[in-house]
Every structure is written in structure tokens, then in C-alpha cells.
């Protein structure tokens, strides 16, 4: 990428206009009640309290020294009509597109998807702006582990019945996410996705498995909680 292209690259911020205006403050109560923002806040609260995907990711981030706080790390904003959410690495905030998220199930998936990016940001110190492979890897992981490519979601999109369909869904959604936020050719994006796909597709942290549905996510969350409980017991048995 030459210097001119770097200067023109906006890293997807055009999709989140309120980011460019510096609107990180919460609005007044009068502005938020009975609006998209109020509905977004309510659905967000429900997601972080009830979704096993979100609860596991929040627990894992806290264990990694990156505790997430609702008022600090989430922001409900109006966005371009083509996106549902994003992770802003410069402010460590998850943007939820209040004008595009209208159902709780959609909110749950977006929160999970963006929390995976936040987890990667915490765990792997991703270089979002300079390392294309880092970006591709996190997009692959988010598509794979968030439920974006679950059987039910794919059926609702009339996409099913193909061999290795889950892998192709993950690859396709990761590719679309990259093209939305980077000024690169499809060929270049495909090449980078292919280079890191196997490694990143098989990285299931912190779930320990691909949570194909809510039941899988609940099992993963139970195992995560039990793992933390078993450590003190093991130390006690060993007399430490």
C-alpha cells in the first residue's frame, strides 16, 4: 500500500459517523428515553446478563486483566446502513448500531462478535491498523465463534446444504468484514484470509470449542466457570 493509499485509508470509520464527530459522551435522559438509543441500551443489558456467549467472553477478559464495563466499553450509535457493529481499537469501545439492530437475537450476535475482537485485542495485542493478517485472523475467529454461521442463521439466509458449509460461511463473512473496513482488492483480501485461515479457524479461545448454538455456548460457559473453581481445589489437595 503506497503513501497516498495510506492517507486515504479510513479503517472503516466512515461506517460509524458518530466516531468522527467525537460523540463518546452519553446523551441526556430526555434524549435517550423512547428512542433507538434506549432500546439499544436495554437489549445490550439483556445480552450481557443472559447470553452464555457474552458471559463467557466477559469472564475471560476479566481473567485476562481486561475487565469490561458497560458504560465505558459499549456505545450505542447511529451507523451506516450496511453494518451492525464494530470494535474501535483506538478507544477500546464496542460500537452497537442502534439504527440497525432491532431484535434481541441480533444484538446477542453483534455483542458476541465484537467481544471476540475485544478479547483478541486484550489477549493477542492485535495490530489492527498495520498488520493485515492480524485483522483477518480476528475476523475469522469472530465469524467462527459468535454464532454468525450457525445452522439456524444460515437457513434464515437460505444458505445451507453445501459441503464444509460452516468453513465457507466463516471465510465469506470474514472476507466481507475486511473489505468493509479496508481499501484493498478482493484478491488481496482472499489471499490473506487463505494464509491464516486454518490456524485462526482452529483457535477456539476462550470457548474451547466452536459453540454452534446456544446449548454449546452454555456448556462452554459451564466448563469455563468450573475450570476457575477447580484450581483452588487442586492446590488444596496438593497441600499448597
Coordinates of C-alpha atoms in Angstrom, one line a residue, residues 103-209:
X103 CA -34.1 -7.8 17.6
X104 CA -32.5 -9.3 20.8
X105 CA -31.1 -12.3 18.9
X106 CA -29.3 -9.9 16.5
X107 CA -28.0 -7.9 19.5
X108 CA -26.7 -11.0 21.1
X109 CA -24.7 -12.0 18.0
X110 CA -23.3 -8.5 17.5
X111 CA -22.2 -8.2 21.1
X112 CA -20.5 -11.6 20.9
X113 CA -18.8 -10.9 17.6
X114 CA -17.4 -7.6 18.8
X115 CA -16.4 -9.0 22.2
X116 CA -14.3 -11.6 20.4
X117 CA -12.4 -8.7 18.7
X118 CA -12.1 -7.1 22.2
X119 CA -10.8 -10.4 23.6
X120 CA -8.2 -10.6 20.8
X121 CA -7.2 -7.0 21.4
X122 CA -6.6 -7.9 25.1
X123 CA -5.0 -11.3 24.7
X124 CA -3.0 -11.0 21.5
X125 CA -2.3 -7.3 21.2
X126 CA -3.6 -7.2 17.7
X127 CA -2.1 -4.6 15.4
X128 CA -5.4 -3.6 13.7
X129 CA -4.0 -0.8 11.5
X130 CA -0.7 -2.2 10.3
X131 CA -0.9 -6.0 10.2
X132 CA -3.4 -7.3 7.7
X133 CA -3.0 -10.9 8.9
X134 CA -3.9 -9.8 12.5
X135 CA -7.2 -8.3 11.2
X136 CA -8.0 -11.3 9.1
X137 CA -7.4 -13.7 11.9
X138 CA -9.7 -11.9 14.3
X139 CA -12.4 -11.6 11.7
X140 CA -12.2 -15.4 11.1
X141 CA -12.4 -16.1 14.8
X142 CA -15.3 -13.7 15.3
X143 CA -17.3 -15.3 12.4
X144 CA -16.5 -18.8 13.6
X145 CA -17.2 -18.4 17.3
X146 CA -20.0 -15.8 17.5
X147 CA -22.8 -17.9 16.1
X148 CA -22.8 -15.8 12.9
X149 CA -22.6 -19.0 10.9
X150 CA -24.9 -21.2 13.0
X151 CA -27.2 -23.6 11.1
X152 CA -30.3 -21.6 12.1
X153 CA -28.8 -18.3 10.9
X154 CA -27.7 -19.8 7.6
X155 CA -31.1 -21.4 7.0
X156 CA -32.7 -18.0 7.6
X157 CA -30.4 -16.6 4.9
X158 CA -31.3 -19.6 2.6
X159 CA -27.7 -20.8 2.7
X160 CA -27.4 -24.5 3.5
X161 CA -26.6 -27.9 2.2
X162 CA -23.0 -27.3 1.0
X163 CA -20.1 -29.5 1.9
X164 CA -18.0 -27.8 4.7
X165 CA -20.6 -25.1 4.8
X166 CA -19.6 -23.7 8.1
X167 CA -16.0 -23.1 7.0
X168 CA -17.2 -21.4 3.8
X169 CA -19.6 -19.2 5.7
X170 CA -16.8 -18.2 8.1
X171 CA -14.4 -17.5 5.2
X172 CA -17.1 -15.4 3.3
X173 CA -18.2 -13.3 6.3
X174 CA -14.6 -12.6 7.3
X175 CA -13.8 -11.5 3.8
X176 CA -16.8 -9.2 3.7
X177 CA -15.8 -7.7 7.0
X178 CA -12.3 -7.0 5.8
X179 CA -13.5 -5.4 2.6
X180 CA -15.9 -3.1 4.5
X181 CA -13.1 -1.6 6.6
X182 CA -10.0 -1.7 4.3
X183 CA -9.3 -0.3 0.8
X184 CA -7.9 -3.5 -0.7
X185 CA -8.8 -5.6 -3.6
X186 CA -10.9 -8.7 -3.2
X187 CA -7.9 -10.8 -4.4
X188 CA -5.6 -9.4 -1.8
X189 CA -8.1 -9.9 1.0
X190 CA -8.7 -13.5 -0.2
X191 CA -5.0 -14.2 -0.2
X192 CA -4.5 -13.0 3.4
X193 CA -7.6 -14.9 4.6
X194 CA -6.4 -18.1 3.0
X195 CA -2.9 -17.7 4.5
X196 CA -4.2 -17.6 8.1
X197 CA -7.5 -19.5 7.8
X198 CA -6.5 -22.9 9.2
X199 CA -4.6 -21.5 12.2
X200 CA -7.3 -18.9 13.1
X201 CA -10.3 -21.2 12.4
X202 CA -8.9 -23.7 14.9
X203 CA -8.2 -21.2 17.6
X204 CA -11.3 -21.5 19.7
X205 CA -10.2 -19.5 22.7
X206 CA -11.8 -18.8 25.1
X207 CA -14.6 -21.2 24.3
X208 CA -12.5 -24.3 23.9
X209 CA -14.8 -25.4 21.1

